[in-house]
Structures are given as C-alpha cells and as structure tokens.
Short mmCIF file of C-alpha atoms and ligand atoms in Angstrom, two decimals:
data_model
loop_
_atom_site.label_atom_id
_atom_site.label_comp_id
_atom_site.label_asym_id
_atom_site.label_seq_id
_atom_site.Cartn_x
_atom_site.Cartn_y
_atom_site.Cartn_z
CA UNK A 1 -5.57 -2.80 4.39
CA UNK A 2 -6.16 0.70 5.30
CA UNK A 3 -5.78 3.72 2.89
CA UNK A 4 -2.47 4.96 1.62
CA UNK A 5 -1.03 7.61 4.06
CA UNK A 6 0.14 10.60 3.35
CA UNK A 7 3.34 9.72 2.67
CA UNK A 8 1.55 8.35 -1.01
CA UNK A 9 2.44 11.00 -3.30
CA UNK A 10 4.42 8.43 -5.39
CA UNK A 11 4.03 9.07 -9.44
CA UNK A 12 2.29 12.76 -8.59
CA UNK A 13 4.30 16.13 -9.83
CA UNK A 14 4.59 17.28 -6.42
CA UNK A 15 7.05 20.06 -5.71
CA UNK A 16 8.71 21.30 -2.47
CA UNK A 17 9.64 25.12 -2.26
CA UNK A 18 11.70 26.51 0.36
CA UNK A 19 12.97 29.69 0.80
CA UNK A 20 16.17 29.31 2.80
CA UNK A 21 17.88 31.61 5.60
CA UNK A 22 15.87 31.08 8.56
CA UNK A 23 17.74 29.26 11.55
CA UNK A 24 16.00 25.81 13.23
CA UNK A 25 15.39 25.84 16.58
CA UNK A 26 13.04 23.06 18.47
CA UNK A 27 12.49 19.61 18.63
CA UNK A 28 12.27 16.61 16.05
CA UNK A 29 10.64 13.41 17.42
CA UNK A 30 12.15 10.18 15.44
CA UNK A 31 9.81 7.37 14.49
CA UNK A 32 11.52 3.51 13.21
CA UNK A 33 14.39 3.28 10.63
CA UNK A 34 13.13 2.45 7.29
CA UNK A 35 15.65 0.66 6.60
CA UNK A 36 14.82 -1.80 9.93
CA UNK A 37 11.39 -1.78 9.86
CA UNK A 38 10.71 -3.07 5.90
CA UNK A 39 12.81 -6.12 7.02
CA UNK A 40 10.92 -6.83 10.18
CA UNK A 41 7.78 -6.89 7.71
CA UNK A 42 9.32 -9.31 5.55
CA UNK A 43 10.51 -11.25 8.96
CA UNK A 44 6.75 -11.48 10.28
CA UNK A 45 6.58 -13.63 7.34
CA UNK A 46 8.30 -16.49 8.86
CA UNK A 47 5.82 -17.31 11.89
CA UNK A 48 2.04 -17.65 10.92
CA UNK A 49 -0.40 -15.78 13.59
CA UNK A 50 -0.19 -12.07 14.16
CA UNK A 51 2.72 -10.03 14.23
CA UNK A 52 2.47 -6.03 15.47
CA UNK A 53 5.36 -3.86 14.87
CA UNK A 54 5.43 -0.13 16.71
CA UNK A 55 7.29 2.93 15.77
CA UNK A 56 6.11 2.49 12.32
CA UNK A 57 6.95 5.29 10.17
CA UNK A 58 4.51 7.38 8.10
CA UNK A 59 6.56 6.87 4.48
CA UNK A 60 5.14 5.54 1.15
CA UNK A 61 7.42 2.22 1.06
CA UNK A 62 5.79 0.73 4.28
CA UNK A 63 2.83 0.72 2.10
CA UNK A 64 4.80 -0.53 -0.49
CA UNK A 65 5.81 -3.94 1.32
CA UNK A 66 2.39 -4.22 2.87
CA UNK A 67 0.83 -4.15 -0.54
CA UNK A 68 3.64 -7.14 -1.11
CA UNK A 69 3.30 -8.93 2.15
CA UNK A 70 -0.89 -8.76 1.45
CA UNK A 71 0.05 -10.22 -2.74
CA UNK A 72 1.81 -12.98 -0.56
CA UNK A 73 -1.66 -14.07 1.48
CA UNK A 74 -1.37 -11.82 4.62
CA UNK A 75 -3.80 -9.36 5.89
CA UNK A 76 -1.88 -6.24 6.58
CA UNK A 77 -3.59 -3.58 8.66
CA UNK A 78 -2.34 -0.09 9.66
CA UNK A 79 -2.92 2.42 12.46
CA UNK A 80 -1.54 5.76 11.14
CA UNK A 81 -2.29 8.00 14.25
CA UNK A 82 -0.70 4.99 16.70
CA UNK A 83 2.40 4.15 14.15
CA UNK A 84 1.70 0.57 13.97
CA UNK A 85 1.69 -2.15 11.63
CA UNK A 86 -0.69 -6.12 12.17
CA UNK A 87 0.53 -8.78 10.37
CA UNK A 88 -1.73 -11.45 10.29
CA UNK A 89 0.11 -14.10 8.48
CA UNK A 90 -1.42 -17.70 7.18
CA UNK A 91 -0.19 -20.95 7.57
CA UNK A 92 0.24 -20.93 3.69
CA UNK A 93 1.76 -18.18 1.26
CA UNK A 94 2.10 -17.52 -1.97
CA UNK A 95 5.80 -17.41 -3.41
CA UNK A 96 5.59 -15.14 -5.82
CA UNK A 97 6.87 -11.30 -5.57
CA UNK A 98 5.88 -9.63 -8.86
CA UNK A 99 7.79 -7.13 -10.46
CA UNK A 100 5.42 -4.47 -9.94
CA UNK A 101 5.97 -3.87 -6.33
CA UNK A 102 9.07 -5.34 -6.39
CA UNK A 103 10.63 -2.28 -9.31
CA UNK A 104 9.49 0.05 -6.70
CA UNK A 105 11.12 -0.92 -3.94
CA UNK A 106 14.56 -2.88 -3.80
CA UNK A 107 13.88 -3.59 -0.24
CA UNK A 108 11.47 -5.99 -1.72
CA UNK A 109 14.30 -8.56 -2.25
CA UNK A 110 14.08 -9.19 1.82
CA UNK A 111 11.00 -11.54 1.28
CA UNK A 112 13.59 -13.86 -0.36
CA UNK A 113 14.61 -15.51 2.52
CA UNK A 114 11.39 -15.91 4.23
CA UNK A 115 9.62 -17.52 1.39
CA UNK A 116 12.14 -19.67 0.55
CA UNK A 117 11.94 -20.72 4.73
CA UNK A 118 8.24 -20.66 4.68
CA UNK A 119 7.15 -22.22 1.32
CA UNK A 120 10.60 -23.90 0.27
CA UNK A 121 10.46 -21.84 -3.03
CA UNK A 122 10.73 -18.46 -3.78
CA UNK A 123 10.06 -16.62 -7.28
CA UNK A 124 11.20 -12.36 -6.85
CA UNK A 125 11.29 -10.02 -9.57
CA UNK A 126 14.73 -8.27 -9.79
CA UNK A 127 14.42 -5.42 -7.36
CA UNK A 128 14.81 -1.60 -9.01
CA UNK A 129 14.81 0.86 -6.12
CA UNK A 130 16.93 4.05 -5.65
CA UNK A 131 19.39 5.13 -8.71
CA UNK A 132 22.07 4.60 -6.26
CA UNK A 133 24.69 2.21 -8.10
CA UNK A 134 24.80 -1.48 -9.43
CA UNK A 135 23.81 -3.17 -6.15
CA UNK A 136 24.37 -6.69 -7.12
CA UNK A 137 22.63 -10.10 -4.93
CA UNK A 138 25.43 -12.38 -5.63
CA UNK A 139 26.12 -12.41 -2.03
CA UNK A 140 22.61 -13.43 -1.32
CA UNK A 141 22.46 -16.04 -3.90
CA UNK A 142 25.60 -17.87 -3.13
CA UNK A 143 24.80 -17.78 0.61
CA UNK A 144 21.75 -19.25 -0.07
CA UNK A 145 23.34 -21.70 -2.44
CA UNK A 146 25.92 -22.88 0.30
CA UNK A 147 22.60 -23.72 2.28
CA UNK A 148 21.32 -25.62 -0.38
CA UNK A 149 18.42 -23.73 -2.90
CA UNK A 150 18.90 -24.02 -6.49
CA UNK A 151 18.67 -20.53 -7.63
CA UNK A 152 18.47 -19.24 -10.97
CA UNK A 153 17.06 -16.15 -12.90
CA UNK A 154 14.63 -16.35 -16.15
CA UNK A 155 12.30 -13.69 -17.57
CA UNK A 156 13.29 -11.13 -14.76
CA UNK A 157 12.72 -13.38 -11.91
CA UNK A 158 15.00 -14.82 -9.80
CA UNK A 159 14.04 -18.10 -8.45
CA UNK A 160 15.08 -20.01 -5.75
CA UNK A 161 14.08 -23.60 -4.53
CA UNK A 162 14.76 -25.35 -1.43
CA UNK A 163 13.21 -28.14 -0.09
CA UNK A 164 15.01 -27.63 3.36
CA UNK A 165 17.69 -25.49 3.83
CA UNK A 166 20.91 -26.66 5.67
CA UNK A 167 22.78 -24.73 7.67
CA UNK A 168 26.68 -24.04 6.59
CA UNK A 169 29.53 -21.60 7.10
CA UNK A 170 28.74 -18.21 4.86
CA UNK A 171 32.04 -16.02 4.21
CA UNK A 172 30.89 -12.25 2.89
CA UNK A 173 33.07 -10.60 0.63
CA UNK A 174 32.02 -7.58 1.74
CA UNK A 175 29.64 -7.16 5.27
CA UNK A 176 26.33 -6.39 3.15
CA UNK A 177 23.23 -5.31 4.93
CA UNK A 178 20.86 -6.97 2.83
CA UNK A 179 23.00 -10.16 2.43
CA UNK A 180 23.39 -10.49 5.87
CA UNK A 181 19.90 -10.47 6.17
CA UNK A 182 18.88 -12.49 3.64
CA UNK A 183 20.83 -15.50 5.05
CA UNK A 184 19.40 -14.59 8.56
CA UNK A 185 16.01 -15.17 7.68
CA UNK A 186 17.16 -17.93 5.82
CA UNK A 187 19.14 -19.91 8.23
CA UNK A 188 16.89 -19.37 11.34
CA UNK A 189 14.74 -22.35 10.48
CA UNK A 190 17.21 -24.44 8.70
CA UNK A 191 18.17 -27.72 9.54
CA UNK A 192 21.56 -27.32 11.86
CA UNK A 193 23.88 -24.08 12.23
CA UNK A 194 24.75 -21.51 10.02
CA UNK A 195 27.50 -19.29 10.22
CA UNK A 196 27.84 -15.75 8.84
CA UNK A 197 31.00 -14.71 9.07
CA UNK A 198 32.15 -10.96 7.52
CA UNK A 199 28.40 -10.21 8.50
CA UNK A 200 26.71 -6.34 8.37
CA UNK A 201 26.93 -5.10 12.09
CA UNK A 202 24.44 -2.38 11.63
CA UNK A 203 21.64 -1.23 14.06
CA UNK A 204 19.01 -2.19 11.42
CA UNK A 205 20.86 -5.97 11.27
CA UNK A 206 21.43 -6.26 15.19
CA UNK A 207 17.15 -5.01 15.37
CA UNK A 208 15.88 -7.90 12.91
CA UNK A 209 18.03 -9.98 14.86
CA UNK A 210 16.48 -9.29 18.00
CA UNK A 211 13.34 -9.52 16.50
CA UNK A 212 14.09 -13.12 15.47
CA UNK A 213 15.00 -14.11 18.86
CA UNK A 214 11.89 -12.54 20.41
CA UNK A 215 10.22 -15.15 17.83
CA UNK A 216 12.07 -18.19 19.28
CA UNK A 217 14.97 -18.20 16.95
CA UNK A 218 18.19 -19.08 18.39
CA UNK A 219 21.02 -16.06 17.12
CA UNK A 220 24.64 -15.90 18.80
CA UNK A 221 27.01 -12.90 18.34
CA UNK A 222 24.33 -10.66 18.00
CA UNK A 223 26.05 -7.02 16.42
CA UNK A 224 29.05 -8.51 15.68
CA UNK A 225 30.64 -9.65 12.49
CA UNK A 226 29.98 -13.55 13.17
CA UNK A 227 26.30 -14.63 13.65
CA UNK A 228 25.48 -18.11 14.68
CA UNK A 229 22.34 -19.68 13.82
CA UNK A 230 21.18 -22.94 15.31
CA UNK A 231 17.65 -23.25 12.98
CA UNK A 232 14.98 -23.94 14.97
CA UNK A 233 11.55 -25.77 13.68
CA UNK A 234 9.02 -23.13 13.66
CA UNK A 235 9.04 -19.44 14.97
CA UNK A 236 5.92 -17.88 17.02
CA UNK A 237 4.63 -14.35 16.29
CA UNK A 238 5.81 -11.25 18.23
CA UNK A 239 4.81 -7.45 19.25
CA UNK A 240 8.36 -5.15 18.28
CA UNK A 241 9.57 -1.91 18.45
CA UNK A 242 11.15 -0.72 15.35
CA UNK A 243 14.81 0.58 16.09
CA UNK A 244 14.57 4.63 15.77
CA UNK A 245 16.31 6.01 12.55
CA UNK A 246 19.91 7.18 13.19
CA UNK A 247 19.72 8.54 9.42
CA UNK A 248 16.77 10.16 9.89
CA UNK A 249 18.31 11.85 13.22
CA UNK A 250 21.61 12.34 11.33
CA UNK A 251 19.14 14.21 8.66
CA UNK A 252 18.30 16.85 11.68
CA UNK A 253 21.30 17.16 13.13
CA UNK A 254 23.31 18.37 9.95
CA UNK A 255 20.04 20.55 9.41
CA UNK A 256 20.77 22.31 12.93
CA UNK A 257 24.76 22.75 11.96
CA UNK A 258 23.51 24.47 8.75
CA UNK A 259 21.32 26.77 9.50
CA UNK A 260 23.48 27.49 12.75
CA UNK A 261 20.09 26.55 14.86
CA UNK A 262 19.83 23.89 17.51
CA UNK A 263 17.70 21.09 17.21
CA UNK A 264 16.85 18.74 19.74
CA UNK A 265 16.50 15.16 18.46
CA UNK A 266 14.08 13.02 20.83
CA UNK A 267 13.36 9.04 20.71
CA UNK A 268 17.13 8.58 19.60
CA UNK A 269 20.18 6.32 19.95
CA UNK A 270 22.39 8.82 19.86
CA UNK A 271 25.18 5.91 20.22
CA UNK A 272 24.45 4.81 16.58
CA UNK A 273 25.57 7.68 15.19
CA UNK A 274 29.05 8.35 16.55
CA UNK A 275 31.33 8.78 14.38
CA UNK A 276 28.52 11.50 12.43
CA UNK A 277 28.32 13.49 15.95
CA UNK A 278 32.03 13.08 15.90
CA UNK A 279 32.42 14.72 12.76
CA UNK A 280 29.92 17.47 13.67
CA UNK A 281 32.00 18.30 16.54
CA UNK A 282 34.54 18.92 14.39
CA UNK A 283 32.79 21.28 12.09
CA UNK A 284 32.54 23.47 15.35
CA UNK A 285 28.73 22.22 16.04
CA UNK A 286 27.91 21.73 20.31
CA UNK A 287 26.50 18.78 20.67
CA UNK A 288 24.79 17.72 24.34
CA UNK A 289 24.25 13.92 24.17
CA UNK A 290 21.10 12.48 26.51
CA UNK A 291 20.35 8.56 26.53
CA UNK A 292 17.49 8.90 24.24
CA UNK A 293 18.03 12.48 22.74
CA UNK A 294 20.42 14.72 21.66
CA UNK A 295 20.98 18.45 21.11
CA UNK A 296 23.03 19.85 18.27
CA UNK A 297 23.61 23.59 18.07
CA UNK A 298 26.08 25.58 16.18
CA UNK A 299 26.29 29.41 15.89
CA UNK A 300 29.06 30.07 13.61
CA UNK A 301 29.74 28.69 9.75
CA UNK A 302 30.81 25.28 10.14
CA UNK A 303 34.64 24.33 9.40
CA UNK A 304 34.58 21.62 6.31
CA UNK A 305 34.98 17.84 7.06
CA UNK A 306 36.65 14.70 5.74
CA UNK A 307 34.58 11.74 5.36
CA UNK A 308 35.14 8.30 3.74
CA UNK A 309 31.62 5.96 4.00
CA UNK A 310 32.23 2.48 5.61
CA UNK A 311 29.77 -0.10 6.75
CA UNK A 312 28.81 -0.08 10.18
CA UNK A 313 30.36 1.25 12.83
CA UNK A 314 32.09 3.55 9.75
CA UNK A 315 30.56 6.83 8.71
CA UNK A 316 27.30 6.12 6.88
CA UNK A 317 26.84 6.16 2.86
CA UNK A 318 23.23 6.82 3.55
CA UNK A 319 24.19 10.17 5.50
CA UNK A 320 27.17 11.18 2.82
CA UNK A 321 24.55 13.34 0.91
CA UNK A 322 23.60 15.44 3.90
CA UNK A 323 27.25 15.72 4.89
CA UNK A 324 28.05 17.29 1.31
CA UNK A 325 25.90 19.62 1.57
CA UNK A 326 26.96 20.79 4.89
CA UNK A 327 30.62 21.09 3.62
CA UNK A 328 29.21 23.34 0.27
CA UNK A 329 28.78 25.82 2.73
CA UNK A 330 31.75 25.56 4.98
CA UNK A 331 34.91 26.74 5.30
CA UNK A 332 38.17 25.35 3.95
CA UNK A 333 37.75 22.31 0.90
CA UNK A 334 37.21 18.57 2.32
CA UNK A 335 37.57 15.10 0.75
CA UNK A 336 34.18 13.13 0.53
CA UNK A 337 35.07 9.32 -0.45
CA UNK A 338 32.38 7.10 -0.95
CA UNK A 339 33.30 3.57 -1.09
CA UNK A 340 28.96 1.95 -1.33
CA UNK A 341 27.54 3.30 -3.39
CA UNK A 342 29.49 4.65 -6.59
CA UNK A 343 26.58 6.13 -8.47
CA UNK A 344 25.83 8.46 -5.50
CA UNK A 345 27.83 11.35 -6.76
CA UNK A 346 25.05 11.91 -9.41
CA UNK A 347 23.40 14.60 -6.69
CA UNK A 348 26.40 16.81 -6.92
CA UNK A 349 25.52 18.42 -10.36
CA UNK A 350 22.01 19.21 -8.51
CA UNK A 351 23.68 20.71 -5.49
CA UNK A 352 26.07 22.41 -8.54
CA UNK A 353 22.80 24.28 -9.57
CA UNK A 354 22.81 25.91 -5.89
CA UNK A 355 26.45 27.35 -6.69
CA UNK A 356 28.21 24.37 -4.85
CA UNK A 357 31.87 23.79 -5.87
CA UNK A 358 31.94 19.96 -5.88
CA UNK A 359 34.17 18.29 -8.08
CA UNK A 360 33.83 14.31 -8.51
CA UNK A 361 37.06 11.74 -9.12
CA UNK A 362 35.61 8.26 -9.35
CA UNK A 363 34.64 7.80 -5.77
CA UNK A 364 36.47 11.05 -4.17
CA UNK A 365 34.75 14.17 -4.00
CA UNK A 366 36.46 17.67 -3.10
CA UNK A 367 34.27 20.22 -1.71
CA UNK A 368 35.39 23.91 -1.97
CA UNK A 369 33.32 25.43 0.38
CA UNK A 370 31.24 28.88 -0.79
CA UNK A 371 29.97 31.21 1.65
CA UNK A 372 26.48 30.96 0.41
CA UNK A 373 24.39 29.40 -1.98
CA UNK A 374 21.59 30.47 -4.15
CA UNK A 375 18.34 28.76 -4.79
CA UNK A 376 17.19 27.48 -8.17
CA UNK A 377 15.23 24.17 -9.20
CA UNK A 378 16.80 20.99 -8.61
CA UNK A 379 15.69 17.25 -8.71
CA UNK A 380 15.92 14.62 -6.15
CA UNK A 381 17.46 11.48 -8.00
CA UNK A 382 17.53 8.83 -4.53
CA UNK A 383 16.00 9.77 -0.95
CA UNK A 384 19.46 10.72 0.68
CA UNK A 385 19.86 13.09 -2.60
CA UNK A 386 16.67 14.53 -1.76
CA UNK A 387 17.67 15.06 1.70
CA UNK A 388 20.61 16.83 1.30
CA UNK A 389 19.09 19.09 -1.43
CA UNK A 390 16.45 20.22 0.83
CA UNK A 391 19.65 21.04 3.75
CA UNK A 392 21.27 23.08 0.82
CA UNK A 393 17.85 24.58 0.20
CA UNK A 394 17.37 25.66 3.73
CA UNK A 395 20.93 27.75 3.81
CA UNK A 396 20.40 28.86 -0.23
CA UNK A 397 19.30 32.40 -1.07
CA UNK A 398 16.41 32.74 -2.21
CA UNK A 399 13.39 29.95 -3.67
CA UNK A 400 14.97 26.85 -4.17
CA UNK A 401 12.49 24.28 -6.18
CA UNK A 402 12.88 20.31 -5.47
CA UNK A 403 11.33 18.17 -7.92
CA UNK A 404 10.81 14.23 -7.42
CA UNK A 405 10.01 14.97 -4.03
CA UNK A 406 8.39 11.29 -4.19
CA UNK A 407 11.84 10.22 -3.26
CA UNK A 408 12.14 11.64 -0.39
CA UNK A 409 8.48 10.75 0.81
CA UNK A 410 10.15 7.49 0.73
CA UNK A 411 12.22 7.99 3.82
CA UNK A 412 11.43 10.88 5.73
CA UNK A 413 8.19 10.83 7.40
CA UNK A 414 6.28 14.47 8.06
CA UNK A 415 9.21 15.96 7.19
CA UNK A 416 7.44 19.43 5.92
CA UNK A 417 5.38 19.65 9.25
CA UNK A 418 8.81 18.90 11.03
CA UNK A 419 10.49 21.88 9.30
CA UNK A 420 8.09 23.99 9.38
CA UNK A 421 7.45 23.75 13.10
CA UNK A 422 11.30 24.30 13.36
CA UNK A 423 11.04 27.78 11.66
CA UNK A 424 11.55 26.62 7.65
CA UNK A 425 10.22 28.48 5.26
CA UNK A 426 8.88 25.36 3.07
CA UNK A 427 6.05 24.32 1.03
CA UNK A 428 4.86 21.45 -0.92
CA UNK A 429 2.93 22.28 -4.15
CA UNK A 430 0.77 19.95 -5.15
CA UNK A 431 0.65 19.47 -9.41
C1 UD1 B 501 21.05 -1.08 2.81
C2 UD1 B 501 20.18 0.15 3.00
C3 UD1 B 501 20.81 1.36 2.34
C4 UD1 B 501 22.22 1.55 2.84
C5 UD1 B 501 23.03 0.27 2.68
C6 UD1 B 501 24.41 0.35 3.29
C7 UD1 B 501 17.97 -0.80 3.11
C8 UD1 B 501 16.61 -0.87 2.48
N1 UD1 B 501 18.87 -0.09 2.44
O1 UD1 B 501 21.09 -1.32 1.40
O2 UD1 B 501 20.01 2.50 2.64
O3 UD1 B 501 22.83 2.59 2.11
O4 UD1 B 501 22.35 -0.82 3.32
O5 UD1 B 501 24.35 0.70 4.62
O6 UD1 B 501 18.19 -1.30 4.18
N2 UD1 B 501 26.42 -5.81 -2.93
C9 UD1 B 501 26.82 -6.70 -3.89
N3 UD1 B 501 26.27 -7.96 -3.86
C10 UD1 B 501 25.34 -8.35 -2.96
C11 UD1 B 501 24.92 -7.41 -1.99
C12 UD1 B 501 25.49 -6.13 -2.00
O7 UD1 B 501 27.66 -6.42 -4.72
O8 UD1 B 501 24.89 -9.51 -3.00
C13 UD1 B 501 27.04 -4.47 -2.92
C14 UD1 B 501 26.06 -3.37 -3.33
O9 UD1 B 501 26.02 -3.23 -4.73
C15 UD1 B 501 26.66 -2.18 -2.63
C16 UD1 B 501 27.27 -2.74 -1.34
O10 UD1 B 501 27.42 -4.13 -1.60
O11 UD1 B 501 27.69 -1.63 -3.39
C17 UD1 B 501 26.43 -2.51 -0.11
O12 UD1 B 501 25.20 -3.13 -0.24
P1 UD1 B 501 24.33 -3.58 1.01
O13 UD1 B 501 25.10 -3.41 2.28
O14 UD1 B 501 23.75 -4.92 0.71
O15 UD1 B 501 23.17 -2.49 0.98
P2 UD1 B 501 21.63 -2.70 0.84
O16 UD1 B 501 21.17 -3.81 1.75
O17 UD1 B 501 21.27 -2.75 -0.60
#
C-alpha cells in the first residue's frame, strides 16, 4: 500500500488558525462522499479479482479502511494525484476486524456483511468513531439474524456466523444508513430474496447499490424505501465512480452565505441537496443551479432558519453543524431540532466560545442570532463539529484557534488549500 496522504495527521497536535472577515469568492471542485466511498471499499470485498474505485477522496479514513481491507488479505493500492483506489481481493479472507482500526473508524462495521457473505463468519470489534451519540447495531444484528447468522458479542467483538445466509423480509425501525447497508451486502449473495423494507434512501445507499449491480447483483427499488434482493451466486469485480459529496458541497455553500461571497461548487449533484439549497434561499442566499454545479452567493447578513434533521430526502444531521453556525450570525432566533444524532449538540458550547447565543433543550436548539462573533480557541469534538467551527471562524473577529483538527482531516479533503484559494485567511500549525 502506498504512503499515508496528507490527509494523515491523525494523533498529531495540529492546529488550524484563521483569521476571519474576508469574503469567498471562486470555485470548489468536489471529490467522492466519504460516507459512499468507505462502503464501496468494504463492497469490493464481496467479488475476488480487482476492484478500482475513482473520485477517491484525499482524507485519513480511506487509509483507515484500506489498512482494514489489507488486515483482511487484500492488496490495497492508491493513486493520490489520480484519486483512485485498486482492490485486489483473494479468493480467501481473513474474518477478523481488530479493534484497532476498527476504534478509529465506526465505518469499519460495513465489512460485517461482506465477511459474513464471503467467509460465512465474521468476528468485528465494536466500532468507536465520531462522539456523535449512542449509535446502536441492533438493526444490523437482527437483520442479519432474520437471514440466519448466529450473532453474539464476547470480549469486545461481535461475532457473527453463517453458513449461508437466506434471504427474508427485513422491517427497519428506523431507515438506518448503515443498517440498510449492512443487510445489502448481506443479502446480495444469499440464497433467495430479501426484502428491506423502511430502508435508508440516501445518495450514499442508492451509490453502493449501483455499485452492486454493476457487480452482477440483482437490486430492485433502487432509492426507494423497499429494496429487493434476489442473491445471486458470486459477484465479478468492477471499475466505479464514487458519488460526489453533497455534505462536503453543503460545507461550501453555507461557507459562501457566511462570508456573503459566492462560491461555485463544481462536480456536484446539486439535486441531493434540496431541501439545504432550499433553506439557503430562504436565508436570502442566490443560488444558480447547473446539472453538475452550482453557484451560491449572498451579499447581505443572512435571515435565520428553521431546521429539523430527517433521513434522506429530509434535511441532513451531517450538515446541522454548518447550518448552526450560519444562524449564530443571522438575523432573527431559529429552532434547530436534531432528531440522529442526540449527542451532536456538544459543539454548541465551542461555537459559545465565539459569542454564539445557542441554547440546547434535549434535541431543540434556539439560536439567537449576534451580529458578529469573535475568535478564540475552540476544539473540534466530530468532523461536522469541526466544520462548522471553522464557518464560524471564517465570519469571527479576529484569530480563532481549532484544535483536534484530526477530525476534520477525516472528512474534508484539501480543505486549507480550498479556502485559501477562495480568499481565507487560514493556517495549519503543525505541533
Ligand atoms: C451514516 C453516516 C453519518 C450520517 C448518518 C445519517 C457514514 C460513515 N456515516 O451513519 O455521517 O450522519 O448516516 O445520515 O456513512 N441506529 C440504531 N441501531 C442501528 C443502527 C442505527 O439505533 O442498528 C441509530 C443510530 O444510533 C442513530 C440513527 O439510528 O441514532 C441513525 O444511524 P444510521 O442511519 O445507521 O447512521 P450511520 O450509518 O451510523
């Protein structure tokens, strides 16, 4: 496997500094979601031979599940410059996810289903991941259950045995991404059809999904709330195109209502991120919408805005962050419910060092919006924290300080160079 990229800054003391006030103006190319292509890694998994995904982006957890997928027998190889990530992928694995990959990354959990397909056993280390909230994988276990594995968890591991699985009908409680595609992976190579029912309709889901198909799996419903498997025997190896990341393009977007710029957002799908442009819109931000791009530009202080998180097509937890941020500075107070992820509030008492007026209710937030805010130190606690304390830093008076910057190396790729190139005043300080 090649070298760490520069995206590897995990476990350093790293610092980003930004001086805030200056307005972004330009263009921001997008690269793969991180939250679609991880998955696709873990998917490669299920057909031996070489898999290439494109559009890979430059961020520290990619390495992260390569260093996995490579513990699990494969020979991962990556082209930084080109974005893209070989798979080559024996006919036999190893089973075993150990816990310390697996504590860095909850995304590790998405081998689950692919081992237990491949190698009719699967042994995973409880996932840690981002400080976001309990994030439970009862909905993955009993899925899997209904298809037949014997799961159960000792020493830290949870461990799951299947000689076949069978397909069955899978209710959700609740549409969860990483439930949804657990059993996907799961069921595609199961003996008779599976159905999903209550399944996660997001753009991440509905790109792993295509991926499958490209691989000779046989999905119906694709991106809607009922997926029907018919397993197939054996899947072949594919070239992909990650899906481009509508948080990531979210990310910029709020960042050009903010600073009252105008960023232009290239490689998007805009049409993933309606209801986010919608509520842009609405904060008084023009917004020109392309088929693979979109400008936002604002040149006034934004008006606050109401949001309540949903899954897919609802407004997105992982963009709820950004959105708080943007309503610290605006005018009027707004209501910010989060109904994912309830430890997500813990951010606000960073953004409170900025002078935001945020006060949290169990899942409600009200937002009194200040006219400005003034930097000081502050400390990413998940990625989307991160993100929206480097928006509040860009608008803050002043030197704003973000510690634990390795968060947000997580999920946004280049995203100095980006901001700088835009007109940010930002640094990273290497300790
Ligand atoms: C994924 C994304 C994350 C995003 C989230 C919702 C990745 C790597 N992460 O996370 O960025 O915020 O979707 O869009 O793709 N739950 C259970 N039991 C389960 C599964 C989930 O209780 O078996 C709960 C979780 O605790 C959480 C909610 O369901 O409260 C949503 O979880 P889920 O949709 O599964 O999110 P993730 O796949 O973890």
């Amino acid at each position: 496997m090649s070298t760490l990229g520069p995206s590897a800054y995990h476990g350093t003391v790293d610092t980003w500094e930004i001086v805030g006030g200056t307005r972004l103006v330009g263009d921001v190319r997008l690269t793969g979601a991180k939250n679609s292509v991880l998955k696709l890694m873990a998917a490669a998994l299920l057909a031996p031979g070489r898999t290439v995904l494109a559009e890979v982006p430059e961020i520290l957890d990619v390495d992260i599940m390569a260093q996995l997928l490579s513990r699990l027998g494969a020979d991962v190889t990556r082209d930084h410059a080109a974005g893209v990530v070989a798979i080559e992928v024996p006919e036999i694995l190893d089973h075993r996810a150990d816990y310390d990959l697996v504590r860095r990354m909850r995304a590790s959990i998405s081998v689950l289903g692919p081992l237990l397909a491949r190698c009719g056993e699967a042994d995973i280390a409880l996932p840690g991941g981002d400080n976001i909230g309990s994030r439970g994988l009862d909905m993955h276990v009993a899925g899997l259950e209904r298809m037949g594995a014997q799961v159960s968890v000792e020493h830290g591991y949870l461990h799951a045995v299947a000689k076949r699985l069978h397909g069955h009908t899978i209710w959700l409680d609740f549409p969860s991404v990483g439930a949804t595609e657990t059993l996907l992976m799961a069921a595609v190579t199961a003996e008779g059809r599976t159905v999903i029912d209550n399944a996660a309709r997001e753009p991440e889901v509905v790109d792993i999904s295509h991926m499958l198909v490209e691989m000779g799996a046989q999905i119906g419903g694709v991106g809607t709330s009922t997926l029907v498997i018919d397993g197939v025997e054996a899947l072949t190896p594919v070239h992909h195109t990650t899906v481009s990341d509508r948080i990531v393009a979210g990310t910029w977007a709020v960042a050009a209502a903010m600073t009252q710029g105008s960023i232009t957002i290239t490689n998007a799908r805009p049409e993933h991120l309606e209801i986010a442009l919608d509520k842009l819109a609405t904060a008084g931000a023009d917004i020109e919408v392309h088929p693979d791009s979109f400008t936002v530009s604002m040149d006034k202080r934004p008006q606050s805005v109401d949001i309540v998180t949903l899954p897919y097509p609802g407004f997105p937890t992982d963009l709820q962050p950004q959105f708080i941020a943007l309503n610290a500075i605006s005018q009027g107070a707004s209501l910010v419910t989060e109904n994912l992820f309830e430890a997500r509030f813990r951010f606000v008492h960073e953004l409170a060092r900025l002078g935001a007026d945020v006060q949290t209710e169990g899942h409600h937030a009200l937002v009194r919006g200040r006219p400005a805010l003034s930097g000081a130190p502050v400390e990413a606690t998940d990625i989307r924290a991160g993100a929206g304390l480097v928006l509040a830093g860009l608008v803050a008076d002043g030197l704003t300080t973000i510690h634990e910057v390795h968060h947000i190396d997580r999920g946004y790729s280049g995203m100095i160079d980006d901001l700088r190139r835009l007109g940010a005043q930002i640094e990273r300080v290497t300790g």
